[in-house]
mmCIF file of C-alpha atoms and ligand atoms in Angstrom:
data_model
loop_
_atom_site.group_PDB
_atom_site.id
_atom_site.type_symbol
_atom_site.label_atom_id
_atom_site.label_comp_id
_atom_site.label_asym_id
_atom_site.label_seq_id
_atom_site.Cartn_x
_atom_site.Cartn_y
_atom_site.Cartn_z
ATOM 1 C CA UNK A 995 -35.860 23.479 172.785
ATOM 2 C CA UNK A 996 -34.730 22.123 176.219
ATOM 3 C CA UNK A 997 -36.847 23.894 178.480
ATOM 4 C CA UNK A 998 -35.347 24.580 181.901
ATOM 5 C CA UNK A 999 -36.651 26.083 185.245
ATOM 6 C CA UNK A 1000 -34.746 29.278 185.171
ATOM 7 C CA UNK A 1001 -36.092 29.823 189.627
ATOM 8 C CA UNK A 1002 -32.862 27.192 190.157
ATOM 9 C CA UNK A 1003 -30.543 28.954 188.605
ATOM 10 C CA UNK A 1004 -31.650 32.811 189.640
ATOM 11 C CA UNK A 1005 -31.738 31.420 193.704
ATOM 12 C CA UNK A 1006 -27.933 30.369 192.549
ATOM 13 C CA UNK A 1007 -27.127 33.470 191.658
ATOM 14 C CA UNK A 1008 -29.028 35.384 194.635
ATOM 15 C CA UNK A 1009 -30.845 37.485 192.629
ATOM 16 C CA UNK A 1010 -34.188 39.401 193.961
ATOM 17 C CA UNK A 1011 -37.688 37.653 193.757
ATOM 18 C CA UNK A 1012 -39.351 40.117 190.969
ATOM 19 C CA UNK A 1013 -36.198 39.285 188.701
ATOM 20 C CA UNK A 1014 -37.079 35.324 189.727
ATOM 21 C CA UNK A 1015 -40.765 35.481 188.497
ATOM 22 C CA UNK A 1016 -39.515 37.338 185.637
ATOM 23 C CA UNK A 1017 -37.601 35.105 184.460
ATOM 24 C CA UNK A 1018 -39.815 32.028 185.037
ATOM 25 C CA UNK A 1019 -40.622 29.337 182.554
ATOM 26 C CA UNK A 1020 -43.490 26.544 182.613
ATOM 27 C CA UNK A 1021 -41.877 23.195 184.083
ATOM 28 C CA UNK A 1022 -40.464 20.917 181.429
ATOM 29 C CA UNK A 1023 -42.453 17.310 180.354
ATOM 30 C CA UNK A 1024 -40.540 14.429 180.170
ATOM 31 C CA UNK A 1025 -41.338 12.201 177.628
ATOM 32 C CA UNK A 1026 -42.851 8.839 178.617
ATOM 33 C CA UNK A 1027 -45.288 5.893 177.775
ATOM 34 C CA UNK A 1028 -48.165 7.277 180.160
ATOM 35 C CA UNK A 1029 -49.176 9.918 181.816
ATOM 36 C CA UNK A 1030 -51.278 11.069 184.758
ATOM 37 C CA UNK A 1031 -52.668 13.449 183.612
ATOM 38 C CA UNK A 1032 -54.894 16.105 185.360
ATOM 39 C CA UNK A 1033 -58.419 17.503 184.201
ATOM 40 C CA UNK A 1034 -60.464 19.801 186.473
ATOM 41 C CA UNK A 1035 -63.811 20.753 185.517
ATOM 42 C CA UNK A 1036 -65.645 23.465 186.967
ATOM 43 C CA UNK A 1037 -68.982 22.633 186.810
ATOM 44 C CA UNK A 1038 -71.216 19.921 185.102
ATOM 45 C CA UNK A 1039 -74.436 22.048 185.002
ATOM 46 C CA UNK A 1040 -75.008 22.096 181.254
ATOM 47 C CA UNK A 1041 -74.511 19.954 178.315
ATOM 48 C CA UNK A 1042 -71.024 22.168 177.269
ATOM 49 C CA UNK A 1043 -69.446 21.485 180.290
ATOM 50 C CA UNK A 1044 -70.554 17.390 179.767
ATOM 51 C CA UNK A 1045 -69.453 17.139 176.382
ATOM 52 C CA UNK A 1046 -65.802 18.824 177.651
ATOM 53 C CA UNK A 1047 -65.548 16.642 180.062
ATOM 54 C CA UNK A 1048 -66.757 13.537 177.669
ATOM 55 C CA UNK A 1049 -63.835 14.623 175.352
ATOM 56 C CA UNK A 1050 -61.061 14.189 177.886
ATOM 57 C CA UNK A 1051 -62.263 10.896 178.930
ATOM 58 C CA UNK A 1052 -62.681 9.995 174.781
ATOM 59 C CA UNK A 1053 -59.191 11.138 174.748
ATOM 60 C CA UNK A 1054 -57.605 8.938 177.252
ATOM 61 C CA UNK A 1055 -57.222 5.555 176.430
ATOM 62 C CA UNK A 1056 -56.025 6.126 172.161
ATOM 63 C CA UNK A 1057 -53.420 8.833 174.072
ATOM 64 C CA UNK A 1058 -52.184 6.907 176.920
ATOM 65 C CA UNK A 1059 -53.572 9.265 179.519
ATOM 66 C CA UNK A 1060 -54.090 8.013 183.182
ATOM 67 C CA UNK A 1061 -57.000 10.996 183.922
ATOM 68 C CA UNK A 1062 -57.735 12.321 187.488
ATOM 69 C CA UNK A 1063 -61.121 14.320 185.652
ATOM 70 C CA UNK A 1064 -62.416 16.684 188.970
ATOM 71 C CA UNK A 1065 -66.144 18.482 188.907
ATOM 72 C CA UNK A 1066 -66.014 21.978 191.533
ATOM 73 C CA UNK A 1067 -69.601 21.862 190.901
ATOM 74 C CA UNK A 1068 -69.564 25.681 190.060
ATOM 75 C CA UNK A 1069 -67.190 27.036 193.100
ATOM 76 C CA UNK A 1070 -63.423 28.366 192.109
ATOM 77 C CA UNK A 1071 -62.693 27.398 195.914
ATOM 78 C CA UNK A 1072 -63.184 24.131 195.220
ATOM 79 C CA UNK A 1073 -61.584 23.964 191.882
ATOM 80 C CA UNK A 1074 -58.083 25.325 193.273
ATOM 81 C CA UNK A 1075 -58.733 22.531 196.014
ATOM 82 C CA UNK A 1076 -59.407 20.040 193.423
ATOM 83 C CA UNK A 1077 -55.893 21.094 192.068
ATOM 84 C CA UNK A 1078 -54.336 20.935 195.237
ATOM 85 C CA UNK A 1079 -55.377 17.441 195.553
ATOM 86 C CA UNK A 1080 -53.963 16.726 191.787
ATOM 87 C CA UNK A 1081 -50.816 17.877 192.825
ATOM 88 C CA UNK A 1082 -50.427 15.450 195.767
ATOM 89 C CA UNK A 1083 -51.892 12.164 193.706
ATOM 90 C CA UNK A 1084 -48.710 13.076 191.374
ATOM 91 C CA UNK A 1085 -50.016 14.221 188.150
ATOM 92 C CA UNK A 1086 -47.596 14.681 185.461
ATOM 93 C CA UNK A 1087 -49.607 17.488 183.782
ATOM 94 C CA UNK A 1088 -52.820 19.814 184.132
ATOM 95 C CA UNK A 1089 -55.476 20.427 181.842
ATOM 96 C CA UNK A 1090 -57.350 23.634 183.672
ATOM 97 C CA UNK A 1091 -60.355 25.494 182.790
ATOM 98 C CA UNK A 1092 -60.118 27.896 184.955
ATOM 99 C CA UNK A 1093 -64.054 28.943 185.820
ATOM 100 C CA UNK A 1094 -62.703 32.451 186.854
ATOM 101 C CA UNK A 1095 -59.909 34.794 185.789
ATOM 102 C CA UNK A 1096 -58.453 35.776 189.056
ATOM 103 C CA UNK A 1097 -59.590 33.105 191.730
ATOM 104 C CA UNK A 1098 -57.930 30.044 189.741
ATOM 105 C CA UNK A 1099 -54.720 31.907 189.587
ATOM 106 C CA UNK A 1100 -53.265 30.272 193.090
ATOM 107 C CA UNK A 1101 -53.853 26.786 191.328
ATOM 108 C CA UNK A 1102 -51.754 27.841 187.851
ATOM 109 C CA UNK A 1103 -48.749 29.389 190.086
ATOM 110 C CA UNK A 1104 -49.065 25.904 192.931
ATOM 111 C CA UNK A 1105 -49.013 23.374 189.978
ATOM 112 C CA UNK A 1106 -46.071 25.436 188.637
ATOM 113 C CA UNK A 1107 -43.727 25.441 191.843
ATOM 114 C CA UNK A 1108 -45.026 21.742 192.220
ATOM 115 C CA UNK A 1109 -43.460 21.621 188.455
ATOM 116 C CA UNK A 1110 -46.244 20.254 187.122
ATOM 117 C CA UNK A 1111 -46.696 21.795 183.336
ATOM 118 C CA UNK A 1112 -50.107 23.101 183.327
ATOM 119 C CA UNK A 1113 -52.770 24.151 179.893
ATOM 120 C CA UNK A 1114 -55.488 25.790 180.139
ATOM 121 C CA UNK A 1115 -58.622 25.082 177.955
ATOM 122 C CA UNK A 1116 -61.207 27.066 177.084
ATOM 123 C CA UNK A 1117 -61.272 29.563 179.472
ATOM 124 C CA UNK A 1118 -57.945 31.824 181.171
ATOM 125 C CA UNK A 1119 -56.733 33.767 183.883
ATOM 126 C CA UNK A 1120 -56.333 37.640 184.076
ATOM 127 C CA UNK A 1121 -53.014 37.643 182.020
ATOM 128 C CA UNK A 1122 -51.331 40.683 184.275
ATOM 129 C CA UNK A 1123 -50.676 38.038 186.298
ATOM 130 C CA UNK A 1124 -50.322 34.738 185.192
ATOM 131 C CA UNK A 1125 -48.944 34.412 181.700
ATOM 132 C CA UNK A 1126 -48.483 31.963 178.740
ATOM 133 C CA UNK A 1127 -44.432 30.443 178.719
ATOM 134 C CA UNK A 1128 -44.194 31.961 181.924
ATOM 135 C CA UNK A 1129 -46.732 30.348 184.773
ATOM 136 C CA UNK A 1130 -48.264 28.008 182.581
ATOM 137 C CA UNK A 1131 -47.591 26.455 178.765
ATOM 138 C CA UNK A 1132 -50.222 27.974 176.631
ATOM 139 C CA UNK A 1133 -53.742 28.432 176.721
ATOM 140 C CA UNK A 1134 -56.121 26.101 174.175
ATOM 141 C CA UNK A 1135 -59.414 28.098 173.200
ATOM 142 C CA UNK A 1136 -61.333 29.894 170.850
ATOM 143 C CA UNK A 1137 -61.087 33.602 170.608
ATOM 144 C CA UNK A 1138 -64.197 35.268 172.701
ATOM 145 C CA UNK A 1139 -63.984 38.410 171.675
ATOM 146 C CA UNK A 1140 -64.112 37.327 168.091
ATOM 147 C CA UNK A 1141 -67.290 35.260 169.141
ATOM 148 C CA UNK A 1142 -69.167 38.439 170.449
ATOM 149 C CA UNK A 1143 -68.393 40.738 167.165
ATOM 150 C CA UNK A 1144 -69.310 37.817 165.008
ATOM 151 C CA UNK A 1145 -72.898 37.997 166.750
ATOM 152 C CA UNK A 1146 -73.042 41.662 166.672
ATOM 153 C CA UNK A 1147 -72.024 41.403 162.791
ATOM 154 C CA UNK A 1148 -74.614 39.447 162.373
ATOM 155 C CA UNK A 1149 -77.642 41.348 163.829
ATOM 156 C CA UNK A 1150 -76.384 44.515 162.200
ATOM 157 C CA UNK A 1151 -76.576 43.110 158.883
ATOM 158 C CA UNK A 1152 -79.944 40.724 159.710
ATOM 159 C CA UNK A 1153 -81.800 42.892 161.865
ATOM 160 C CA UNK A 1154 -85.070 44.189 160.133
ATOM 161 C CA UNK A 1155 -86.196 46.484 162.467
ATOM 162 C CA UNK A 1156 -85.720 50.243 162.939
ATOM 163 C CA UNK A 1157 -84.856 50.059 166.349
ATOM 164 C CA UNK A 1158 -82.827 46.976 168.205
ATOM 165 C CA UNK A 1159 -83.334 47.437 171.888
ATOM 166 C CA UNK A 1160 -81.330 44.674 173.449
ATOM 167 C CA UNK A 1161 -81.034 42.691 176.629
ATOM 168 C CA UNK A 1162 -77.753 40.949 177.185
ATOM 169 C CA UNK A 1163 -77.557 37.902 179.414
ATOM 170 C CA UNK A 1164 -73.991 37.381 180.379
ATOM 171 C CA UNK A 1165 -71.833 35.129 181.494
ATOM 172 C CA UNK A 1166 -70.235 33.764 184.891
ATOM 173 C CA UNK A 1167 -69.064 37.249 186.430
ATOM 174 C CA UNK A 1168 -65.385 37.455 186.157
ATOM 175 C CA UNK A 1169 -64.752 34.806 183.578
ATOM 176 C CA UNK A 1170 -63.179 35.199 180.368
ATOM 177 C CA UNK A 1171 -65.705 34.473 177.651
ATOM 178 C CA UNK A 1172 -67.906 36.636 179.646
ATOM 179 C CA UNK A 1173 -65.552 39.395 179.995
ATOM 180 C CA UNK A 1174 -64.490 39.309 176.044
ATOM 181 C CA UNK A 1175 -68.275 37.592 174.490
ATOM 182 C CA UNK A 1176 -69.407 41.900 175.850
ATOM 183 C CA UNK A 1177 -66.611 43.530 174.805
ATOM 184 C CA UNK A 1178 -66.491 42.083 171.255
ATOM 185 C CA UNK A 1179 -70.404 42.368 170.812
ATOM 186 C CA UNK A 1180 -70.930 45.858 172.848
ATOM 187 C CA UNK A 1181 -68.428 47.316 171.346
ATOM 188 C CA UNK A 1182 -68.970 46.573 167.674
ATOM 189 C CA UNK A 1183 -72.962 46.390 168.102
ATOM 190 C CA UNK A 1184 -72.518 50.106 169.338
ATOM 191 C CA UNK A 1185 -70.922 51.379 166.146
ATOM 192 C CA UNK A 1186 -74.342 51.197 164.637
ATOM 193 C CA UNK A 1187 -76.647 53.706 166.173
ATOM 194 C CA UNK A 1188 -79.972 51.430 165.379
ATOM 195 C CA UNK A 1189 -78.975 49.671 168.190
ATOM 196 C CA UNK A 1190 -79.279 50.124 172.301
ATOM 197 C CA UNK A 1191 -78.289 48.008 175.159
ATOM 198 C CA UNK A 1192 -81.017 48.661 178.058
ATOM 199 C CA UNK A 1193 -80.030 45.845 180.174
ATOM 200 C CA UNK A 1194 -77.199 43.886 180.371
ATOM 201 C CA UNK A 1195 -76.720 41.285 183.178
ATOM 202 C CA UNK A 1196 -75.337 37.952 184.168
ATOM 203 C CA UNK A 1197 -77.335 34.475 183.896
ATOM 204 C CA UNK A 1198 -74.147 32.372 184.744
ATOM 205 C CA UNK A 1199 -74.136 30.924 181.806
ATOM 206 C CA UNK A 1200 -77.140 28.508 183.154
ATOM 207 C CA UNK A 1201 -80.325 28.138 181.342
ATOM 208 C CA UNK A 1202 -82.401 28.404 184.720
ATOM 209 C CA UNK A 1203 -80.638 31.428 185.327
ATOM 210 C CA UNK A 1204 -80.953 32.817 181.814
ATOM 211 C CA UNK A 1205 -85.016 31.902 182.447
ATOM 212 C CA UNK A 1206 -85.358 33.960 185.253
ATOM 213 C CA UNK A 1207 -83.380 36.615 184.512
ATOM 214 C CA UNK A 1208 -85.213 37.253 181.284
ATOM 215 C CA UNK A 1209 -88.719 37.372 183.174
ATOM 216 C CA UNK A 1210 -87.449 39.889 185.244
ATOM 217 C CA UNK A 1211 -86.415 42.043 182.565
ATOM 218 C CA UNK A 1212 -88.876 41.565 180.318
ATOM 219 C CA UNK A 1213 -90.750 43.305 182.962
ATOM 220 C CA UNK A 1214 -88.786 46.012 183.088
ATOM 221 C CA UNK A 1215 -88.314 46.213 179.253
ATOM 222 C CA UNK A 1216 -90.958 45.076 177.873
ATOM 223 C CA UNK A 1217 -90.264 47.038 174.298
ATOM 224 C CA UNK A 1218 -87.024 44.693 174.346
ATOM 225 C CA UNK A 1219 -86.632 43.077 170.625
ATOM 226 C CA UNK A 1220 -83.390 41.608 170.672
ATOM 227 C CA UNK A 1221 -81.807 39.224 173.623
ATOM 228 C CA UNK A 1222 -78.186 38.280 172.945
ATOM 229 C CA UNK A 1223 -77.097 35.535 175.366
ATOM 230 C CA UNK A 1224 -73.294 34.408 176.051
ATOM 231 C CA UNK A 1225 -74.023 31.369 175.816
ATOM 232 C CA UNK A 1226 -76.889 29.125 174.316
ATOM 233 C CA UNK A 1227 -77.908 27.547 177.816
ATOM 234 C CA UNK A 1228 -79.294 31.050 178.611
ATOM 235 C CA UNK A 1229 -80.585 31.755 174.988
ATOM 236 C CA UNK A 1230 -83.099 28.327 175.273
ATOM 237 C CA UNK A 1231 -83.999 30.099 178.747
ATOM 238 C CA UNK A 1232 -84.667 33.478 177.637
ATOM 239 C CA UNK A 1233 -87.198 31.745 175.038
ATOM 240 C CA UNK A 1234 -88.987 30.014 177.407
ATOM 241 C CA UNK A 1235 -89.410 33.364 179.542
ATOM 242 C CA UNK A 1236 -90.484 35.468 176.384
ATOM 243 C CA UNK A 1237 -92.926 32.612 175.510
ATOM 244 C CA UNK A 1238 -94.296 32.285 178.558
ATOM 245 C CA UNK A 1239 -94.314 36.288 178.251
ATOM 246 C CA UNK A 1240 -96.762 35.626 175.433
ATOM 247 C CA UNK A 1241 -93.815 37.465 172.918
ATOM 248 C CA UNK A 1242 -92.690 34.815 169.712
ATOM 249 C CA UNK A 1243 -89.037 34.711 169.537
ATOM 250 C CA UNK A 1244 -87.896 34.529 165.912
ATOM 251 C CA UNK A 1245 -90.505 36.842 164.857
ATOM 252 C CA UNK A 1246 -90.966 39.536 167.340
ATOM 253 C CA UNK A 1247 -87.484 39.187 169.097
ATOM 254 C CA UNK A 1248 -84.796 38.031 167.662
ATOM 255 C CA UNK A 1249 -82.437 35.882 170.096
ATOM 256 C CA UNK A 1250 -78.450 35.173 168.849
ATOM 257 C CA UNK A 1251 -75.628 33.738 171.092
ATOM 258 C CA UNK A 1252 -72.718 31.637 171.330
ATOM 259 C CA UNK A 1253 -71.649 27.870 171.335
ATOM 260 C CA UNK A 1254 -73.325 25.655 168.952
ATOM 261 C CA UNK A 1255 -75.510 22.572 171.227
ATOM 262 C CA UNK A 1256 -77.819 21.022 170.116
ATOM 263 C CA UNK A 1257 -81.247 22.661 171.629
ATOM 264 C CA UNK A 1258 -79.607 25.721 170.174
ATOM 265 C CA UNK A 1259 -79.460 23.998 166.566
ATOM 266 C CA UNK A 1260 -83.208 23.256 167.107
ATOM 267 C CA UNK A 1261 -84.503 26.196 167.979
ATOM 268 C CA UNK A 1262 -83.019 28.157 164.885
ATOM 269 C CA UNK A 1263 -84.433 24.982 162.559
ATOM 270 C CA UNK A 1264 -87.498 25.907 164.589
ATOM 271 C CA UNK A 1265 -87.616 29.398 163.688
ATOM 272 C CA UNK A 1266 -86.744 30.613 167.223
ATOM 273 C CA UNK A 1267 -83.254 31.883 167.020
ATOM 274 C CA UNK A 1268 -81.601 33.852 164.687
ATOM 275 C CA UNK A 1269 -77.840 32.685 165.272
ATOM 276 C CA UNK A 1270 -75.153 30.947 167.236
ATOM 277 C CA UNK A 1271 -71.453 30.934 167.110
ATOM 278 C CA UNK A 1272 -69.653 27.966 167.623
ATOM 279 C CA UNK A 1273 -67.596 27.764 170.296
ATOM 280 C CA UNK A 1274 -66.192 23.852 170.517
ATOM 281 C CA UNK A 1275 -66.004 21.755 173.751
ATOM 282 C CA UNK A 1276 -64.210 19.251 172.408
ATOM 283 C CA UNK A 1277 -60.545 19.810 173.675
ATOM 284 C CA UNK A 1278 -59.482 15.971 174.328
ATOM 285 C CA UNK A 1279 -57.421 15.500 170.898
ATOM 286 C CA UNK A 1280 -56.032 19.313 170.716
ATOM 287 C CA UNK A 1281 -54.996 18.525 174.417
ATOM 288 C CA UNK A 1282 -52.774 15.318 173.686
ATOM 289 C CA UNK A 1283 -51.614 16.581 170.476
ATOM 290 C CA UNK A 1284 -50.247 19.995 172.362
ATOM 291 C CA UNK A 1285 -48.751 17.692 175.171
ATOM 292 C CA UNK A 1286 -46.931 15.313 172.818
ATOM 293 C CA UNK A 1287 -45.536 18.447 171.001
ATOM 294 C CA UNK A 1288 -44.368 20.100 173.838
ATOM 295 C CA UNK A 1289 -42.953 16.819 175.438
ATOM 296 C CA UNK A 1290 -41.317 16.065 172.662
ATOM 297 C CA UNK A 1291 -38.867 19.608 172.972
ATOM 298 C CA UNK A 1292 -41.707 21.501 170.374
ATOM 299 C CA UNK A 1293 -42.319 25.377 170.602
ATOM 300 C CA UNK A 1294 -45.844 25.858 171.924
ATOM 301 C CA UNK A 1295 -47.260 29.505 170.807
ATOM 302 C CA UNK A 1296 -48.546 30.849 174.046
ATOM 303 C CA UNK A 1297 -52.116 30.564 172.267
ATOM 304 C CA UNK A 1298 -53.426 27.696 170.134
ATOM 305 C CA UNK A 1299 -56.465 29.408 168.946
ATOM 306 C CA UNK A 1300 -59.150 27.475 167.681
ATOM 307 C CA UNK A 1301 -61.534 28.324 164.973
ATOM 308 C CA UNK A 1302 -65.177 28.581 165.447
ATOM 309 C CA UNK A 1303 -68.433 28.152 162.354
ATOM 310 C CA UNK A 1304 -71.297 30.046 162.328
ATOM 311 C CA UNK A 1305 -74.514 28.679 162.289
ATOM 312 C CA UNK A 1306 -77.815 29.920 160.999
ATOM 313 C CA UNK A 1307 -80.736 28.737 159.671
ATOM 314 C CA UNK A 1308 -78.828 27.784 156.191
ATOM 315 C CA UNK A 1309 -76.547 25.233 158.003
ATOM 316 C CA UNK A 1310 -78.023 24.368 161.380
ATOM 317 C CA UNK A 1311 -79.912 21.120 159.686
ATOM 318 C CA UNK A 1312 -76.892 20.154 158.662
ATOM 319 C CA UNK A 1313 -75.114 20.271 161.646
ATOM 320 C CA UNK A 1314 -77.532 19.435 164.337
ATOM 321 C CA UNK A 1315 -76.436 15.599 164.180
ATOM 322 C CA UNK A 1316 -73.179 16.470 165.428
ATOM 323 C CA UNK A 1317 -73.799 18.657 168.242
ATOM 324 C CA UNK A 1318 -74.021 17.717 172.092
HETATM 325 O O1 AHR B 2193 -65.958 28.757 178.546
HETATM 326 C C1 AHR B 2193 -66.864 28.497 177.546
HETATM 327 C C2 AHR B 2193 -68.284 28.676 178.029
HETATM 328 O O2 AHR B 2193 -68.474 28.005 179.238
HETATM 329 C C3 AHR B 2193 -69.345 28.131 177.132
HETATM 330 O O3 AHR B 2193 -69.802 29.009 176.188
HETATM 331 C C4 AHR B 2193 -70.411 27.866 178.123
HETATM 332 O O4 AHR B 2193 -71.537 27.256 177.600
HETATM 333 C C5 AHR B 2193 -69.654 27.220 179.165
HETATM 334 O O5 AHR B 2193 -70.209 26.997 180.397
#
């Protein structure tokens, strides 16, 4: 498919500015023997974020990549900043994990007048506004929502009790996977009236965070029996609260989440957690493969979802020498 910028031709024609974003497309990629290519992480607080980051640098040299890798250290400001700064070193192409829905918007629609093609991994944006084969290619990631009923699927049918009163430590407010990791577990957890949410609140997806959050709580609820955490940094955290809490997670409180790491692995081998689903970090090798396919004239589906295991205590051994 030869992929032109449609803007061009609709200034031609003098047509109005909502018929010119309508008919947008993402900026074409030529085909060439390197690229500089563009990678901005958000933050590099937890071993996810590391082993993301790790993957694009893996990537480089075997795909020819010249990568500009960026940290915002947490702040969306920054991140659209570190874009703005990709765009003027001349990158070819973005890889974008955007660490918000709306706030990272400015960078997709900036690298797309600059006509730089632009992916985004693991996380999006609020799709009312920007959208896939419109502002930017396609979007690379696993499917959150899925994540959250997966984890709610599995308490129903694993739970022992009579009664699940949960706490739910979410995500970074206004992100994707925290947005979709409630949705798909509130929604489906709800269905079954065992279960009650008492608290739910954010931990931004840090295991510090996750830690104090819990404590305070706990306090609150201390009847809770059931902490389901968006993320596995915040799961280890809440364990270390409801130990130091004097409660024994894995026997009297049963702790699930989502991602797959390593101390996550351990603690279910250890008894301590009941669950996590995978959610992968390693994007370097989807990334180039996507690129050279859409380079190369290819159709790129506006989502190349990727699948995520499960892991419990029946595969977490076997697993645990491959996680980050
Ligand atoms: O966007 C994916 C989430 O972001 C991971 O679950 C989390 O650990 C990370 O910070």
């Amino acid at each position: 498919m030869k992929r032109r910028i449609l803007m061009g031709t609709a200034i031609a024609f003098g047509l109005g500015l909502t018929t010119m974003s309508a008919m947008a497309e993402p900026p074409p990629l030529a085909q060439k023997e390197r690229y500089k290519v563009g990678f901005s992480q958000m933050e590099s607080n937890n071993p996810w974020r590391i082993a993301e980051t790790k993957s694009f640098h893996d990537t480089a040299e075997a795909c020819n990549w010249d990568l500009i890798a960026t940290d915002a250290a947490g702040s969306a400001a920054k991140q659209v900043a570190d874009v703005d700064s990709m765009i003027a070193q001349g990158i070819d192409v973005l890889f974008l994990p955007p660490r918000e829905e709306k706030p990272l918007i400015p960078a997709v629609m900036k690298a797309q007048a600059a006509g730089i093609p632009t992916f985004l991994v693991d996380r999006s944006v609020d799709p009312n506004v920007a959208k896939a084969g419109e502002h930017y290619v396609s979007f690379l990631g696993s499917d959150f929502i899925d994540q959250g009923k997966r984890v709610a699927e599995w308490v129903i049918e694993n739970f022992e009790g009579d009664k699940g009163i949960i706490v739910e430590l979410e995500g970074t407010t206004g992100s994707s996977p925290a947005n979709d990791r409630k949705s798909g577990f509130d929604d489906n957890i709800l269905k079954d009236d065992r279960f009650e949410i008492v608290a739910s609140q954010t931990g931004d997806f840090a295991r510090d965070m996750g830690r104090q959050v819990m404590e305070t709580l706990l306090q609150a609820h201390p009847d809770v029996n059931i902490v389901y955490a968006h993320n596995d940094e915040m799961a280890i955290g809440a364990i270390q609260a409801l130990e130091l809490a004097g409660r024994k997670p894995g026997e009297d409180v049963l702790v699930v989440s989502i991602d797959g790491t390593r101390d996550a692995l351990q603690a279910i081998i250890d008894g301590k957690m009941g669950v996590t689903v995978e959610s992968s970090p390693f994007f370097g090798p989807l990334a180039c493969e996507i690129m050279g396919k859409y380079a190369a004239g290819e159709s790129i589906p506006p989502w190349v979802k990727v699948e995520d295991r499960i892991f419990t205590k029946d595969n977490a051994a076997d697993h645990i020498d491959e996680a980050y």
